[in-house]
């Protein structure tokens, strides 16, 4: 019996600083309802889906910074999302800024959660590859202060859910082959990710014309080389005057993009993912057991 999971990449258009969480949640709920109409079982929302991409600004006041974070999940603003997903029997991935208190210490992570169709949080991932910088760089047209506002997460996991092996990562993680390989080594058949990517890359403006090509290249490679589906949801469009790329998509283990966004607004991208196709690649071209040679790779983890 083939395992086919119909999945949606739920792209968001811009979220402005003044947009209230409950209004953003209303947009997420509209995505859930459209996904249900298209017989989806799982919906992937972007990285930091509840707020504008606030690392674009330098802030020094922790109270001001904390206003972009969620101290519990679900909470008053997001409970309607969990309730509607349960009513519709839909699972979802949500990216958000997590404020976590542990042993009296406060931690801040760029987080995504995997929520099953009963609204139970079955998986949590905290972003490993934090791009940008930690100090104010006023010469930049805008900041990218993820290294200032977030702590690094511990690593990549894979969860058994919906009769599939599901991994999660976030944004800059998708540019590093190690992210996919660590999940591939855990058997990932479906990798869910969200991203917020400015069209302009101040350290190397000459890359800007390749932004969408690079966006898809790294995910197509990661999907194919690990025999996994990739479902990628962007937060796109002109967010606080900073243009962000769209290009949300669903990528097959063959490496082909099977569905992709055409706009930079709220847009649902849907595809039926044959999970046995992932196994087909894992048992042939990318049979890790018979073709990989880890003793030759020590430089990758030693450096
Ligand atoms: N954003 C970007 C990303 O990796 C970036 C950072 C932008 C890197 C442009 C290179 C070019 O897509 C996040 N949030 O990681």
PDB file of C-alpha atoms and ligand atoms in Angstrom:
ATOM      1  CA  UNK A   1       0.000   0.000   0.000  1.00  0.00           C
ATOM      2  CA  UNK A   2       1.698   3.219  -1.121  1.00  0.00           C
ATOM      3  CA  UNK A   3       2.059   5.969   1.444  1.00  0.00           C
ATOM      4  CA  UNK A   4       0.931   9.265  -0.068  1.00  0.00           C
ATOM      5  CA  UNK A   5       0.728  12.395   2.110  1.00  0.00           C
ATOM      6  CA  UNK A   6      -0.866  15.532   0.669  1.00  0.00           C
ATOM      7  CA  UNK A   7       1.070  18.472   2.059  1.00  0.00           C
ATOM      8  CA  UNK A   8       0.816  22.254   1.767  1.00  0.00           C
ATOM      9  CA  UNK A   9       3.540  24.882   1.910  1.00  0.00           C
ATOM     10  CA  UNK A  10       1.598  27.841   3.312  1.00  0.00           C
ATOM     11  CA  UNK A  11       3.445  30.912   2.081  1.00  0.00           C
ATOM     12  CA  UNK A  12       2.807  34.172   3.893  1.00  0.00           C
ATOM     13  CA  UNK A  13       3.044  37.597   2.360  1.00  0.00           C
ATOM     14  CA  UNK A  14       4.600  40.305   4.515  1.00  0.00           C
ATOM     15  CA  UNK A  15       3.868  40.617   8.244  1.00  0.00           C
ATOM     16  CA  UNK A  16       4.392  44.218   9.326  1.00  0.00           C
ATOM     17  CA  UNK A  17       5.601  45.267  12.744  1.00  0.00           C
ATOM     18  CA  UNK A  18       2.178  46.674  13.601  1.00  0.00           C
ATOM     19  CA  UNK A  19       0.281  43.524  12.566  1.00  0.00           C
ATOM     20  CA  UNK A  20      -1.377  42.020  15.640  1.00  0.00           C
ATOM     21  CA  UNK A  21      -0.676  38.323  16.344  1.00  0.00           C
ATOM     22  CA  UNK A  22      -4.401  37.571  16.227  1.00  0.00           C
ATOM     23  CA  UNK A  23      -4.638  39.021  12.716  1.00  0.00           C
ATOM     24  CA  UNK A  24      -1.683  36.954  11.562  1.00  0.00           C
ATOM     25  CA  UNK A  25      -3.263  33.878  13.166  1.00  0.00           C
ATOM     26  CA  UNK A  26      -6.401  34.685  11.161  1.00  0.00           C
ATOM     27  CA  UNK A  27      -4.304  34.406   7.979  1.00  0.00           C
ATOM     28  CA  UNK A  28      -2.861  31.088   9.155  1.00  0.00           C
ATOM     29  CA  UNK A  29      -6.373  29.780   9.866  1.00  0.00           C
ATOM     30  CA  UNK A  30      -7.477  30.814   6.358  1.00  0.00           C
ATOM     31  CA  UNK A  31      -4.576  28.711   5.040  1.00  0.00           C
ATOM     32  CA  UNK A  32      -5.718  25.731   7.152  1.00  0.00           C
ATOM     33  CA  UNK A  33      -9.228  25.969   5.736  1.00  0.00           C
ATOM     34  CA  UNK A  34      -7.984  26.150   2.128  1.00  0.00           C
ATOM     35  CA  UNK A  35      -5.630  23.251   2.791  1.00  0.00           C
ATOM     36  CA  UNK A  36      -8.551  21.183   4.106  1.00  0.00           C
ATOM     37  CA  UNK A  37     -10.507  21.937   0.933  1.00  0.00           C
ATOM     38  CA  UNK A  38      -7.557  20.542  -1.039  1.00  0.00           C
ATOM     39  CA  UNK A  39      -7.457  17.354   1.073  1.00  0.00           C
ATOM     40  CA  UNK A  40      -4.144  18.178   2.745  1.00  0.00           C
ATOM     41  CA  UNK A  41      -3.086  16.326   5.891  1.00  0.00           C
ATOM     42  CA  UNK A  42      -0.176  18.607   6.844  1.00  0.00           C
ATOM     43  CA  UNK A  43       0.450  22.370   6.477  1.00  0.00           C
ATOM     44  CA  UNK A  44       3.900  23.989   6.716  1.00  0.00           C
ATOM     45  CA  UNK A  45       4.046  27.614   7.867  1.00  0.00           C
ATOM     46  CA  UNK A  46       7.147  29.832   7.508  1.00  0.00           C
ATOM     47  CA  UNK A  47       9.932  30.617   9.958  1.00  0.00           C
ATOM     48  CA  UNK A  48       8.952  33.337  12.501  1.00  0.00           C
ATOM     49  CA  UNK A  49       5.430  33.175  11.058  1.00  0.00           C
ATOM     50  CA  UNK A  50       3.749  35.206  13.824  1.00  0.00           C
ATOM     51  CA  UNK A  51       5.752  38.401  13.515  1.00  0.00           C
ATOM     52  CA  UNK A  52       7.700  40.532  11.114  1.00  0.00           C
ATOM     53  CA  UNK A  53      11.324  39.461  10.611  1.00  0.00           C
ATOM     54  CA  UNK A  54      12.537  41.578  13.540  1.00  0.00           C
ATOM     55  CA  UNK A  55      16.271  40.643  13.297  1.00  0.00           C
ATOM     56  CA  UNK A  56      16.389  43.294  10.544  1.00  0.00           C
ATOM     57  CA  UNK A  57      16.519  45.918  13.320  1.00  0.00           C
ATOM     58  CA  UNK A  58      19.104  46.650  16.025  1.00  0.00           C
ATOM     59  CA  UNK A  59      17.453  46.610  19.449  1.00  0.00           C
ATOM     60  CA  UNK A  60      19.171  46.898  22.799  1.00  0.00           C
ATOM     61  CA  UNK A  61      16.226  46.784  25.172  1.00  0.00           C
ATOM     62  CA  UNK A  62      15.426  43.148  26.051  1.00  0.00           C
ATOM     63  CA  UNK A  63      11.810  44.038  26.863  1.00  0.00           C
ATOM     64  CA  UNK A  64      11.380  45.465  23.360  1.00  0.00           C
ATOM     65  CA  UNK A  65      13.045  42.374  21.867  1.00  0.00           C
ATOM     66  CA  UNK A  66      10.924  40.002  23.984  1.00  0.00           C
ATOM     67  CA  UNK A  67       7.742  41.481  22.515  1.00  0.00           C
ATOM     68  CA  UNK A  68       8.505  39.444  19.391  1.00  0.00           C
ATOM     69  CA  UNK A  69       8.795  36.187  21.365  1.00  0.00           C
ATOM     70  CA  UNK A  70       6.236  33.642  22.629  1.00  0.00           C
ATOM     71  CA  UNK A  71       6.724  32.536  26.242  1.00  0.00           C
ATOM     72  CA  UNK A  72       4.352  29.602  25.914  1.00  0.00           C
ATOM     73  CA  UNK A  73       2.886  27.623  23.024  1.00  0.00           C
ATOM     74  CA  UNK A  74      -0.010  27.532  22.450  1.00  0.00           C
ATOM     75  CA  UNK A  75      -0.941  30.804  24.077  1.00  0.00           C
ATOM     76  CA  UNK A  76      -3.888  33.176  23.964  1.00  0.00           C
ATOM     77  CA  UNK A  77      -2.998  34.363  20.444  1.00  0.00           C
ATOM     78  CA  UNK A  78      -2.207  30.962  18.929  1.00  0.00           C
ATOM     79  CA  UNK A  79      -4.787  28.772  20.731  1.00  0.00           C
ATOM     80  CA  UNK A  80      -7.360  29.518  17.937  1.00  0.00           C
ATOM     81  CA  UNK A  81      -4.880  28.092  15.394  1.00  0.00           C
ATOM     82  CA  UNK A  82      -4.451  24.882  17.384  1.00  0.00           C
ATOM     83  CA  UNK A  83      -8.224  24.609  17.909  1.00  0.00           C
ATOM     84  CA  UNK A  84      -9.036  25.085  14.218  1.00  0.00           C
ATOM     85  CA  UNK A  85      -6.350  22.607  13.140  1.00  0.00           C
ATOM     86  CA  UNK A  86      -7.837  20.041  15.510  1.00  0.00           C
ATOM     87  CA  UNK A  87     -11.365  20.764  14.238  1.00  0.00           C
ATOM     88  CA  UNK A  88     -10.129  20.276  10.672  1.00  0.00           C
ATOM     89  CA  UNK A  89      -7.998  17.270  11.651  1.00  0.00           C
ATOM     90  CA  UNK A  90      -4.925  18.944  10.198  1.00  0.00           C
ATOM     91  CA  UNK A  91      -1.297  18.688  11.318  1.00  0.00           C
ATOM     92  CA  UNK A  92       0.985  21.677  10.922  1.00  0.00           C
ATOM     93  CA  UNK A  93       4.489  23.042  11.375  1.00  0.00           C
ATOM     94  CA  UNK A  94       4.778  26.549  12.844  1.00  0.00           C
ATOM     95  CA  UNK A  95       7.876  28.717  13.066  1.00  0.00           C
ATOM     96  CA  UNK A  96       8.060  31.283  15.869  1.00  0.00           C
ATOM     97  CA  UNK A  97      10.448  33.066  18.247  1.00  0.00           C
ATOM     98  CA  UNK A  98      10.565  30.998  21.449  1.00  0.00           C
ATOM     99  CA  UNK A  99      11.317  32.485  24.892  1.00  0.00           C
ATOM    100  CA  UNK A 100      12.139  29.507  27.108  1.00  0.00           C
ATOM    101  CA  UNK A 101      12.721  29.560  30.863  1.00  0.00           C
ATOM    102  CA  UNK A 102      14.818  26.691  32.243  1.00  0.00           C
ATOM    103  CA  UNK A 103      16.392  26.354  35.718  1.00  0.00           C
ATOM    104  CA  UNK A 104      15.826  30.050  36.274  1.00  0.00           C
ATOM    105  CA  UNK A 105      17.578  31.057  33.049  1.00  0.00           C
ATOM    106  CA  UNK A 106      15.847  32.622  30.039  1.00  0.00           C
ATOM    107  CA  UNK A 107      16.704  31.311  26.569  1.00  0.00           C
ATOM    108  CA  UNK A 108      15.695  32.660  23.158  1.00  0.00           C
ATOM    109  CA  UNK A 109      15.437  30.369  20.120  1.00  0.00           C
ATOM    110  CA  UNK A 110      14.320  30.544  16.497  1.00  0.00           C
ATOM    111  CA  UNK A 111      11.978  27.566  16.768  1.00  0.00           C
ATOM    112  CA  UNK A 112       9.591  25.399  14.800  1.00  0.00           C
ATOM    113  CA  UNK A 113       7.104  22.889  16.193  1.00  0.00           C
ATOM    114  CA  UNK A 114       5.380  19.916  14.584  1.00  0.00           C
ATOM    115  CA  UNK A 115       1.763  19.677  15.761  1.00  0.00           C
ATOM    116  CA  UNK A 116      -0.339  16.574  15.041  1.00  0.00           C
ATOM    117  CA  UNK A 117      -4.015  16.529  14.017  1.00  0.00           C
ATOM    118  CA  UNK A 118      -5.035  16.325  17.694  1.00  0.00           C
ATOM    119  CA  UNK A 119      -3.197  19.632  18.342  1.00  0.00           C
ATOM    120  CA  UNK A 120      -0.435  17.875  20.305  1.00  0.00           C
ATOM    121  CA  UNK A 121       3.109  19.215  19.850  1.00  0.00           C
ATOM    122  CA  UNK A 122       4.997  16.101  18.700  1.00  0.00           C
ATOM    123  CA  UNK A 123       8.283  17.742  17.743  1.00  0.00           C
ATOM    124  CA  UNK A 124      10.318  20.885  18.382  1.00  0.00           C
ATOM    125  CA  UNK A 125      13.354  22.150  16.482  1.00  0.00           C
ATOM    126  CA  UNK A 126      15.582  25.097  17.382  1.00  0.00           C
ATOM    127  CA  UNK A 127      17.556  26.679  14.551  1.00  0.00           C
ATOM    128  CA  UNK A 128      21.198  25.596  14.374  1.00  0.00           C
ATOM    129  CA  UNK A 129      22.659  27.772  11.598  1.00  0.00           C
ATOM    130  CA  UNK A 130      22.192  31.386  12.735  1.00  0.00           C
ATOM    131  CA  UNK A 131      23.187  33.703   9.869  1.00  0.00           C
ATOM    132  CA  UNK A 132      24.060  37.369  10.021  1.00  0.00           C
ATOM    133  CA  UNK A 133      25.911  39.018  12.918  1.00  0.00           C
ATOM    134  CA  UNK A 134      25.656  39.778  16.645  1.00  0.00           C
ATOM    135  CA  UNK A 135      26.603  43.471  16.860  1.00  0.00           C
ATOM    136  CA  UNK A 136      25.042  46.527  15.263  1.00  0.00           C
ATOM    137  CA  UNK A 137      26.526  47.139  11.814  1.00  0.00           C
ATOM    138  CA  UNK A 138      25.121  50.584  10.932  1.00  0.00           C
ATOM    139  CA  UNK A 139      26.782  50.590   7.514  1.00  0.00           C
ATOM    140  CA  UNK A 140      24.331  47.868   6.393  1.00  0.00           C
ATOM    141  CA  UNK A 141      21.061  49.001   4.721  1.00  0.00           C
ATOM    142  CA  UNK A 142      19.357  46.686   7.232  1.00  0.00           C
ATOM    143  CA  UNK A 143      20.581  44.394  10.004  1.00  0.00           C
ATOM    144  CA  UNK A 144      20.512  40.613  10.199  1.00  0.00           C
ATOM    145  CA  UNK A 145      20.908  40.113  13.955  1.00  0.00           C
ATOM    146  CA  UNK A 146      19.861  36.493  14.443  1.00  0.00           C
ATOM    147  CA  UNK A 147      23.178  35.851  16.232  1.00  0.00           C
ATOM    148  CA  UNK A 148      22.207  38.598  18.698  1.00  0.00           C
ATOM    149  CA  UNK A 149      18.619  37.607  19.417  1.00  0.00           C
ATOM    150  CA  UNK A 150      18.751  33.791  19.289  1.00  0.00           C
ATOM    151  CA  UNK A 151      20.781  31.039  20.895  1.00  0.00           C
ATOM    152  CA  UNK A 152      21.825  28.166  18.687  1.00  0.00           C
ATOM    153  CA  UNK A 153      19.762  24.982  18.834  1.00  0.00           C
ATOM    154  CA  UNK A 154      21.258  21.566  19.620  1.00  0.00           C
ATOM    155  CA  UNK A 155      20.796  19.632  16.388  1.00  0.00           C
ATOM    156  CA  UNK A 156      18.482  17.983  13.884  1.00  0.00           C
ATOM    157  CA  UNK A 157      15.919  15.298  14.739  1.00  0.00           C
ATOM    158  CA  UNK A 158      13.445  13.164  12.818  1.00  0.00           C
ATOM    159  CA  UNK A 159       9.995  12.270  14.175  1.00  0.00           C
ATOM    160  CA  UNK A 160       7.754   9.360  13.246  1.00  0.00           C
ATOM    161  CA  UNK A 161       4.372  10.872  12.440  1.00  0.00           C
ATOM    162  CA  UNK A 162       1.593  10.314   9.885  1.00  0.00           C
ATOM    163  CA  UNK A 163       3.263   7.043   8.858  1.00  0.00           C
ATOM    164  CA  UNK A 164       6.327   9.046   7.751  1.00  0.00           C
ATOM    165  CA  UNK A 165       9.759  10.061   9.043  1.00  0.00           C
ATOM    166  CA  UNK A 166       9.664  13.826   9.286  1.00  0.00           C
ATOM    167  CA  UNK A 167      12.526  16.266   9.823  1.00  0.00           C
ATOM    168  CA  UNK A 168      12.482  20.019  10.377  1.00  0.00           C
ATOM    169  CA  UNK A 169      14.948  22.822   9.780  1.00  0.00           C
ATOM    170  CA  UNK A 170      14.810  26.603   9.349  1.00  0.00           C
ATOM    171  CA  UNK A 171      15.951  29.065   6.728  1.00  0.00           C
ATOM    172  CA  UNK A 172      19.746  29.303   6.720  1.00  0.00           C
ATOM    173  CA  UNK A 173      19.904  25.586   7.716  1.00  0.00           C
ATOM    174  CA  UNK A 174      18.699  24.800   4.172  1.00  0.00           C
ATOM    175  CA  UNK A 175      21.919  26.180   2.689  1.00  0.00           C
ATOM    176  CA  UNK A 176      24.124  23.659   4.506  1.00  0.00           C
ATOM    177  CA  UNK A 177      24.305  20.071   3.201  1.00  0.00           C
ATOM    178  CA  UNK A 178      25.013  18.843   6.728  1.00  0.00           C
ATOM    179  CA  UNK A 179      21.490  19.789   7.803  1.00  0.00           C
ATOM    180  CA  UNK A 180      19.899  17.406   5.288  1.00  0.00           C
ATOM    181  CA  UNK A 181      22.512  14.669   5.786  1.00  0.00           C
ATOM    182  CA  UNK A 182      22.022  14.522   9.563  1.00  0.00           C
ATOM    183  CA  UNK A 183      18.260  14.142   8.978  1.00  0.00           C
ATOM    184  CA  UNK A 184      18.885  11.766   6.060  1.00  0.00           C
ATOM    185  CA  UNK A 185      20.980   9.547   8.334  1.00  0.00           C
ATOM    186  CA  UNK A 186      17.926   9.377  10.613  1.00  0.00           C
ATOM    187  CA  UNK A 187      15.804   8.241   7.665  1.00  0.00           C
ATOM    188  CA  UNK A 188      13.977  11.499   6.886  1.00  0.00           C
ATOM    189  CA  UNK A 189      11.453  11.068   4.075  1.00  0.00           C
ATOM    190  CA  UNK A 190       9.893  14.502   4.404  1.00  0.00           C
ATOM    191  CA  UNK A 191      11.846  17.600   5.497  1.00  0.00           C
ATOM    192  CA  UNK A 192       9.735  20.611   6.494  1.00  0.00           C
ATOM    193  CA  UNK A 193      11.253  24.078   6.560  1.00  0.00           C
ATOM    194  CA  UNK A 194      10.308  27.742   6.666  1.00  0.00           C
ATOM    195  CA  UNK A 195      12.364  30.743   5.586  1.00  0.00           C
ATOM    196  CA  UNK A 196      12.540  34.541   5.692  1.00  0.00           C
ATOM    197  CA  UNK A 197      15.084  35.566   3.063  1.00  0.00           C
ATOM    198  CA  UNK A 198      15.758  39.156   2.050  1.00  0.00           C
ATOM    199  CA  UNK A 199      16.298  39.658  -1.668  1.00  0.00           C
ATOM    200  CA  UNK A 200      19.356  41.793  -0.908  1.00  0.00           C
ATOM    201  CA  UNK A 201      22.441  40.241   0.707  1.00  0.00           C
ATOM    202  CA  UNK A 202      24.584  43.184   1.891  1.00  0.00           C
ATOM    203  CA  UNK A 203      27.878  41.254   2.282  1.00  0.00           C
ATOM    204  CA  UNK A 204      27.754  40.292  -1.431  1.00  0.00           C
ATOM    205  CA  UNK A 205      25.222  42.318  -3.454  1.00  0.00           C
ATOM    206  CA  UNK A 206      26.342  40.566  -6.650  1.00  0.00           C
ATOM    207  CA  UNK A 207      24.594  37.422  -5.316  1.00  0.00           C
ATOM    208  CA  UNK A 208      21.186  39.151  -5.304  1.00  0.00           C
ATOM    209  CA  UNK A 209      20.379  38.263  -8.919  1.00  0.00           C
ATOM    210  CA  UNK A 210      20.834  34.587  -8.023  1.00  0.00           C
ATOM    211  CA  UNK A 211      18.746  34.689  -4.815  1.00  0.00           C
ATOM    212  CA  UNK A 212      15.881  32.519  -6.098  1.00  0.00           C
ATOM    213  CA  UNK A 213      18.214  30.179  -7.989  1.00  0.00           C
ATOM    214  CA  UNK A 214      20.315  29.683  -4.831  1.00  0.00           C
ATOM    215  CA  UNK A 215      17.174  29.250  -2.744  1.00  0.00           C
ATOM    216  CA  UNK A 216      15.933  26.347  -4.876  1.00  0.00           C
ATOM    217  CA  UNK A 217      19.375  24.899  -5.715  1.00  0.00           C
ATOM    218  CA  UNK A 218      20.277  24.103  -2.111  1.00  0.00           C
ATOM    219  CA  UNK A 219      16.901  22.534  -1.340  1.00  0.00           C
ATOM    220  CA  UNK A 220      16.755  20.494  -4.554  1.00  0.00           C
ATOM    221  CA  UNK A 221      20.245  19.159  -3.852  1.00  0.00           C
ATOM    222  CA  UNK A 222      19.436  18.435  -0.207  1.00  0.00           C
ATOM    223  CA  UNK A 223      16.240  16.615  -1.132  1.00  0.00           C
ATOM    224  CA  UNK A 224      17.781  14.508  -3.877  1.00  0.00           C
ATOM    225  CA  UNK A 225      21.050  13.589  -2.115  1.00  0.00           C
ATOM    226  CA  UNK A 226      19.095  12.297   0.883  1.00  0.00           C
ATOM    227  CA  UNK A 227      16.147  10.712  -0.907  1.00  0.00           C
ATOM    228  CA  UNK A 228      13.684  13.005   0.828  1.00  0.00           C
ATOM    229  CA  UNK A 229      10.788  15.308   0.008  1.00  0.00           C
ATOM    230  CA  UNK A 230      11.312  18.961   0.990  1.00  0.00           C
ATOM    231  CA  UNK A 231       8.373  21.269   1.763  1.00  0.00           C
ATOM    232  CA  UNK A 232       9.474  24.905   2.050  1.00  0.00           C
ATOM    233  CA  UNK A 233       7.297  27.862   3.077  1.00  0.00           C
ATOM    234  CA  UNK A 234       8.471  31.474   2.744  1.00  0.00           C
ATOM    235  CA  UNK A 235       7.390  34.651   4.416  1.00  0.00           C
ATOM    236  CA  UNK A 236       7.600  36.893   1.313  1.00  0.00           C
ATOM    237  CA  UNK A 237       6.974  40.320  -0.140  1.00  0.00           C
ATOM    238  CA  UNK A 238       7.727  43.831   1.023  1.00  0.00           C
ATOM    239  CA  UNK A 239       8.054  43.519   4.795  1.00  0.00           C
ATOM    240  CA  UNK A 240       8.791  46.889   6.496  1.00  0.00           C
ATOM    241  CA  UNK A 241      10.263  48.109   3.192  1.00  0.00           C
ATOM    242  CA  UNK A 242      12.633  45.153   2.934  1.00  0.00           C
ATOM    243  CA  UNK A 243      11.778  42.889  -0.033  1.00  0.00           C
ATOM    244  CA  UNK A 244      11.769  39.187   0.885  1.00  0.00           C
ATOM    245  CA  UNK A 245      11.880  36.343  -1.644  1.00  0.00           C
ATOM    246  CA  UNK A 246       8.952  33.984  -2.140  1.00  0.00           C
ATOM    247  CA  UNK A 247       9.420  30.784  -4.087  1.00  0.00           C
ATOM    248  CA  UNK A 248       7.730  28.474  -1.578  1.00  0.00           C
ATOM    249  CA  UNK A 249       7.825  25.008  -3.046  1.00  0.00           C
ATOM    250  CA  UNK A 250       7.539  21.252  -2.708  1.00  0.00           C
ATOM    251  CA  UNK A 251      10.500  19.238  -3.963  1.00  0.00           C
ATOM    252  CA  UNK A 252      10.548  15.525  -4.803  1.00  0.00           C
ATOM    253  CA  UNK A 253      13.343  13.088  -3.827  1.00  0.00           C
ATOM    254  CA  UNK A 254      14.165  13.216  -7.552  1.00  0.00           C
ATOM    255  CA  UNK A 255      15.172  16.836  -6.946  1.00  0.00           C
ATOM    256  CA  UNK A 256      12.396  18.234  -9.125  1.00  0.00           C
ATOM    257  CA  UNK A 257      10.231  21.101  -7.887  1.00  0.00           C
ATOM    258  CA  UNK A 258       6.725  19.628  -8.217  1.00  0.00           C
ATOM    259  CA  UNK A 259       4.826  22.731  -7.024  1.00  0.00           C
ATOM    260  CA  UNK A 260       5.868  26.322  -6.378  1.00  0.00           C
ATOM    261  CA  UNK A 261       4.426  29.702  -5.415  1.00  0.00           C
ATOM    262  CA  UNK A 262       3.812  32.255  -8.166  1.00  0.00           C
ATOM    263  CA  UNK A 263       3.196  35.273  -5.937  1.00  0.00           C
ATOM    264  CA  UNK A 264       4.812  37.009  -2.975  1.00  0.00           C
ATOM    265  CA  UNK A 265       1.548  36.970  -1.014  1.00  0.00           C
ATOM    266  CA  UNK A 266      -0.358  34.457   1.096  1.00  0.00           C
ATOM    267  CA  UNK A 267      -0.422  31.458  -1.226  1.00  0.00           C
ATOM    268  CA  UNK A 268      -0.973  27.760  -0.634  1.00  0.00           C
ATOM    269  CA  UNK A 269       1.317  25.396  -2.553  1.00  0.00           C
ATOM    270  CA  UNK A 270       0.008  21.808  -2.520  1.00  0.00           C
ATOM    271  CA  UNK A 271       1.362  18.454  -3.671  1.00  0.00           C
ATOM    272  CA  UNK A 272       0.761  14.785  -2.949  1.00  0.00           C
ATOM    273  CA  UNK A 273       4.024  13.315  -1.709  1.00  0.00           C
ATOM    274  CA  UNK A 274       4.618   9.624  -2.432  1.00  0.00           C
ATOM    275  CA  UNK A 275       6.774   8.654   0.528  1.00  0.00           C
ATOM    276  CA  UNK A 276       7.686   5.335  -1.063  1.00  0.00           C
ATOM    277  CA  UNK A 277       9.486   7.323  -3.770  1.00  0.00           C
ATOM    278  CA  UNK A 278      11.797   8.501  -0.998  1.00  0.00           C
ATOM    279  CA  UNK A 279      12.474   4.872  -0.103  1.00  0.00           C
ATOM    280  CA  UNK A 280      13.132   4.087  -3.778  1.00  0.00           C
ATOM    281  CA  UNK A 281      16.034   6.572  -3.775  1.00  0.00           C
ATOM    282  CA  UNK A 282      17.274   5.462  -0.349  1.00  0.00           C
ATOM    283  CA  UNK A 283      17.513   1.861  -1.543  1.00  0.00           C
ATOM    284  CA  UNK A 284      19.281   2.611  -4.813  1.00  0.00           C
ATOM    285  CA  UNK A 285      21.162   5.792  -5.770  1.00  0.00           C
ATOM    286  CA  UNK A 286      21.469   6.955  -2.150  1.00  0.00           C
ATOM    287  CA  UNK A 287      21.822   3.692  -0.311  1.00  0.00           C
ATOM    288  CA  UNK A 288      23.932   5.117   2.524  1.00  0.00           C
ATOM    289  CA  UNK A 289      24.830   1.678   3.890  1.00  0.00           C
ATOM    290  CA  UNK A 290      26.462   0.423   0.706  1.00  0.00           C
ATOM    291  CA  UNK A 291      27.849   3.625  -0.793  1.00  0.00           C
ATOM    292  CA  UNK A 292      28.916   6.068   1.907  1.00  0.00           C
ATOM    293  CA  UNK A 293      32.380   5.873   3.469  1.00  0.00           C
ATOM    294  CA  UNK A 294      32.370   7.865   6.775  1.00  0.00           C
ATOM    295  CA  UNK A 295      36.107   7.365   7.527  1.00  0.00           C
ATOM    296  CA  UNK A 296      36.734   9.667   4.549  1.00  0.00           C
ATOM    297  CA  UNK A 297      34.469  12.343   5.993  1.00  0.00           C
ATOM    298  CA  UNK A 298      36.008  13.063   9.400  1.00  0.00           C
ATOM    299  CA  UNK A 299      37.045  16.549   8.246  1.00  0.00           C
ATOM    300  CA  UNK A 300      33.352  17.481   8.038  1.00  0.00           C
ATOM    301  CA  UNK A 301      32.689  17.146  11.759  1.00  0.00           C
ATOM    302  CA  UNK A 302      36.243  17.806  13.000  1.00  0.00           C
ATOM    303  CA  UNK A 303      36.575  21.255  11.480  1.00  0.00           C
TER     304      UNK A 303
HETATM  305  N1  LIG B   1      17.746  34.243   6.235  1.00  0.00           N
HETATM  306  C1  LIG B   1      18.656  34.154   5.203  1.00  0.00           C
HETATM  307  C2  LIG B   1      18.818  32.774   4.591  1.00  0.00           C
HETATM  308  O1  LIG B   1      19.730  32.031   4.834  1.00  0.00           O
HETATM  309  C3  LIG B   1      20.527  35.018   4.162  1.00  0.00           C
HETATM  310  C4  LIG B   1      19.979  34.755   5.520  1.00  0.00           C
HETATM  311  C5  LIG B   1      19.892  35.941   3.348  1.00  0.00           C
HETATM  312  C6  LIG B   1      21.614  34.306   3.728  1.00  0.00           C
HETATM  313  C7  LIG B   1      20.394  36.187   2.055  1.00  0.00           C
HETATM  314  C8  LIG B   1      22.121  34.540   2.445  1.00  0.00           C
HETATM  315  C9  LIG B   1      21.509  35.456   1.612  1.00  0.00           C
HETATM  316  O2  LIG B   1      17.985  32.513   3.743  1.00  0.00           O
HETATM  317  C10 LIG B   1      17.592  33.522   7.366  1.00  0.00           C
HETATM  318  N2  LIG B   1      16.587  33.914   8.152  1.00  0.00           N
HETATM  319  O3  LIG B   1      18.318  32.584   7.655  1.00  0.00           O
END
